[in-house]
Coordinates of N, CA and C and ligand atoms in Angstrom, one line a residue:
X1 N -24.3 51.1 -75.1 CA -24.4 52.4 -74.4 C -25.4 53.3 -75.1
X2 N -26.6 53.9 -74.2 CA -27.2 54.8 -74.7 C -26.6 56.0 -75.5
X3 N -26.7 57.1 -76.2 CA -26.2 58.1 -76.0 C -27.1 59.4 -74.8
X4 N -26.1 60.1 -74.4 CA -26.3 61.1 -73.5 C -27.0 62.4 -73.8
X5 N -27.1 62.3 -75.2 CA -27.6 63.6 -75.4 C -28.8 63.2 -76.4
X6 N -29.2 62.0 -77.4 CA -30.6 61.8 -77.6 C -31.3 60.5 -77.3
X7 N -30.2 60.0 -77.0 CA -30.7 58.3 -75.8 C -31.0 57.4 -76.8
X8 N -30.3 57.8 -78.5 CA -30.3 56.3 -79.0 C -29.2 55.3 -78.8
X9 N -29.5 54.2 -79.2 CA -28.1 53.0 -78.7 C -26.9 53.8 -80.3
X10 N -25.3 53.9 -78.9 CA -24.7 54.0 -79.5 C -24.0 52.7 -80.5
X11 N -22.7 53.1 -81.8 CA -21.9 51.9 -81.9 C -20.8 51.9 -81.2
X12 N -20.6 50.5 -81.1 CA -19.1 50.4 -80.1 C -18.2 50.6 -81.3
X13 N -16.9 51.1 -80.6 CA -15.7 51.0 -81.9 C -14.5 51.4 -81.5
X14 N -13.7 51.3 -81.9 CA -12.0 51.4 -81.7 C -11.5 53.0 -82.3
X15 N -10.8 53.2 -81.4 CA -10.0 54.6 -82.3 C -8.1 53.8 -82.3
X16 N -7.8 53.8 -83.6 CA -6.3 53.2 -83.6 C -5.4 54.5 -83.5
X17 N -4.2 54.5 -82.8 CA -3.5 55.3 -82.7 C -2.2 54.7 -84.0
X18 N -1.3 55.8 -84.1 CA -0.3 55.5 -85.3 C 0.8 54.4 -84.4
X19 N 2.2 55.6 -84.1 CA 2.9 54.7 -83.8 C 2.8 55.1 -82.0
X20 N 2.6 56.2 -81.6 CA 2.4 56.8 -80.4 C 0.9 56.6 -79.8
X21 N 1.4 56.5 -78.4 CA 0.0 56.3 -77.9 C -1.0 58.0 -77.6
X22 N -2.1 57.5 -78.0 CA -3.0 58.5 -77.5 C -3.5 59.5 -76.6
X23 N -3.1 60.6 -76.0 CA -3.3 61.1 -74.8 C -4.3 62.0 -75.0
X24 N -5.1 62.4 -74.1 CA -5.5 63.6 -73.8 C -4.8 64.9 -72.6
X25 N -4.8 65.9 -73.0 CA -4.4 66.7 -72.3 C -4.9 68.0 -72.3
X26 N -4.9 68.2 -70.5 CA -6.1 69.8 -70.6 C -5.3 71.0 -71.1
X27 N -6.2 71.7 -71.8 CA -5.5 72.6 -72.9 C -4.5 73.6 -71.7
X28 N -4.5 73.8 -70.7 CA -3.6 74.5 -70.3 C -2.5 73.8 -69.9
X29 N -2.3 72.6 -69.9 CA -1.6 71.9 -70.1 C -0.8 71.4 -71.0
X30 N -0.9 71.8 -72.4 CA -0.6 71.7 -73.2 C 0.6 72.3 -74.1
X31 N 1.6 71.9 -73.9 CA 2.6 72.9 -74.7 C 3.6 72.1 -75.5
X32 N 2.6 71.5 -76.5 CA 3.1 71.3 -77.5 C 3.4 69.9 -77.7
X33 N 3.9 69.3 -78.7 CA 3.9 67.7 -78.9 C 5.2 66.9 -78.5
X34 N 5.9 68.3 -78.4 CA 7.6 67.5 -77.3 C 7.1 67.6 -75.7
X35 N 6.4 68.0 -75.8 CA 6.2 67.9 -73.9 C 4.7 67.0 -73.9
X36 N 4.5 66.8 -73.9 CA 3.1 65.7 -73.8 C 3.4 64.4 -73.2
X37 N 4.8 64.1 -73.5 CA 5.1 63.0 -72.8 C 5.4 63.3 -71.1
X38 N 5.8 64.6 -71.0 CA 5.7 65.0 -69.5 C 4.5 65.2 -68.7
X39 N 3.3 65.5 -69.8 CA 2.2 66.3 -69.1 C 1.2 65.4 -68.4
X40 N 0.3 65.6 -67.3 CA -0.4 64.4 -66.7 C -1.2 64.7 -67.8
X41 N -2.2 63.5 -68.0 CA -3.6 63.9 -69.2 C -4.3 62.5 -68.9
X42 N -4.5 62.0 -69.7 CA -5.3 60.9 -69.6 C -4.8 60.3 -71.0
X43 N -4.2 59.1 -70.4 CA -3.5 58.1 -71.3 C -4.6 57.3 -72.0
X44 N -5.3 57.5 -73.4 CA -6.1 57.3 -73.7 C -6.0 55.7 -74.6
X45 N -4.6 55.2 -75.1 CA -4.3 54.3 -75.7 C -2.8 53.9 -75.3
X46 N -2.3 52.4 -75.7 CA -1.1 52.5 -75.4 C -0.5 51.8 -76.4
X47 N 1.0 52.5 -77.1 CA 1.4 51.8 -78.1 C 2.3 50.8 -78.3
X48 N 2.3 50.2 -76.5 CA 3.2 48.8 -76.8 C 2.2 48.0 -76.6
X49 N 0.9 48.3 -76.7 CA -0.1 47.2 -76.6 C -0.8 47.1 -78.1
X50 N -1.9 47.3 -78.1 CA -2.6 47.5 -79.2 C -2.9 48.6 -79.8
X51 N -2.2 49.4 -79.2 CA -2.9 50.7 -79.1 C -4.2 51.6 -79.7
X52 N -5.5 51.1 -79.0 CA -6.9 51.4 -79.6 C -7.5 52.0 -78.5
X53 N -8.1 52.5 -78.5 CA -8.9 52.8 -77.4 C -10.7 52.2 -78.0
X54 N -11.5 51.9 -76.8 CA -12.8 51.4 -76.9 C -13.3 52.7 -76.8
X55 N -14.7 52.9 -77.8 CA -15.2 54.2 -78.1 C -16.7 53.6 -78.8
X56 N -17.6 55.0 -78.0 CA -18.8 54.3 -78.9 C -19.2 56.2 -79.6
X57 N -20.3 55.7 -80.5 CA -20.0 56.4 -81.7 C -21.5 56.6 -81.6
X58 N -22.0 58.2 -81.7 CA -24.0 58.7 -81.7 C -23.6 58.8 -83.4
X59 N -23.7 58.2 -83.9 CA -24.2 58.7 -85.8 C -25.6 59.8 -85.7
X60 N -26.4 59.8 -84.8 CA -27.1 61.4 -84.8 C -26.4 62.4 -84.6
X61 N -25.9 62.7 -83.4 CA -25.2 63.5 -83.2 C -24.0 64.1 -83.3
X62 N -24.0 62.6 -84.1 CA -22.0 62.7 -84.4 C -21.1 63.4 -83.5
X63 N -21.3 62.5 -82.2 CA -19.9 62.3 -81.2 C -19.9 60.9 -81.2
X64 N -18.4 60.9 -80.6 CA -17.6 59.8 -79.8 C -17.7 59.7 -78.7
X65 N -18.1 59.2 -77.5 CA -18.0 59.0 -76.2 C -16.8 58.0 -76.0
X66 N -15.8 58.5 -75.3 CA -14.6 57.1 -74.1 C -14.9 57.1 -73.1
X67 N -15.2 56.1 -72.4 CA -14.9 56.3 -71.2 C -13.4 55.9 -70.9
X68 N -13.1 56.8 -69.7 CA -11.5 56.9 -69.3 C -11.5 56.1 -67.9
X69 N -12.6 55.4 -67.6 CA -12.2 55.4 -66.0 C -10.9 54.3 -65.9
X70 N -9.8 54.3 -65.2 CA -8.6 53.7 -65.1 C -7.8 53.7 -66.0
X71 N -8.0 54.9 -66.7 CA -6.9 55.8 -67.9 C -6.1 57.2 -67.0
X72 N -6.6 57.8 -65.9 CA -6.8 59.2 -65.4 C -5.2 58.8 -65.1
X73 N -4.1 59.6 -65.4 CA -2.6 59.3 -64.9 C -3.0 60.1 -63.4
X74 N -2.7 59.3 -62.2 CA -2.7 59.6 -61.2 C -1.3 60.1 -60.7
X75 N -0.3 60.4 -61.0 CA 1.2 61.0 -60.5 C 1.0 62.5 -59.9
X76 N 1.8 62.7 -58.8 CA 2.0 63.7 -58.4 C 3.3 65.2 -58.7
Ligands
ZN1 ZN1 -26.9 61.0 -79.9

């Protein structure tokens, strides 16, 4: 994957979670680490699997890029 912001090739790489899986959640959505299991976010890893997520890495710019696509919790 290029990077988006100076278009060199990123690295690919893993983020490990501990024993819980990884979410993201929009900050207004956020209240706190007992409710996160309620919140919709984007289930970033999962911890009855391996729980890693694929991530590529700008060493210039030092970001991380994930792509989420078929991570988005779709519930109503
Ligand atoms: Zn970059």
């Amino acid at each position: 994957m290029k990077c988006p912001y100076c278009g060199e090739e990123m690295k690919r790489g893993f983020i490990y979670g501990d024993r819980y899986s990884l979410k993201w959640i929009p900050e207004e959505k956020d209240k706190g680490v007992i409710f996160q299991w309620f919140a919709r976010g984007i289930k970033l890893s999962d911890a009855f699997m391996n729980n890693s997520v694929e991530s590529f890495c700008c060493e210039n710019c030092r970001k991380i890029i994930i792509d989420v696509e078929n991570k988005i919790d779709q519930r109503k």
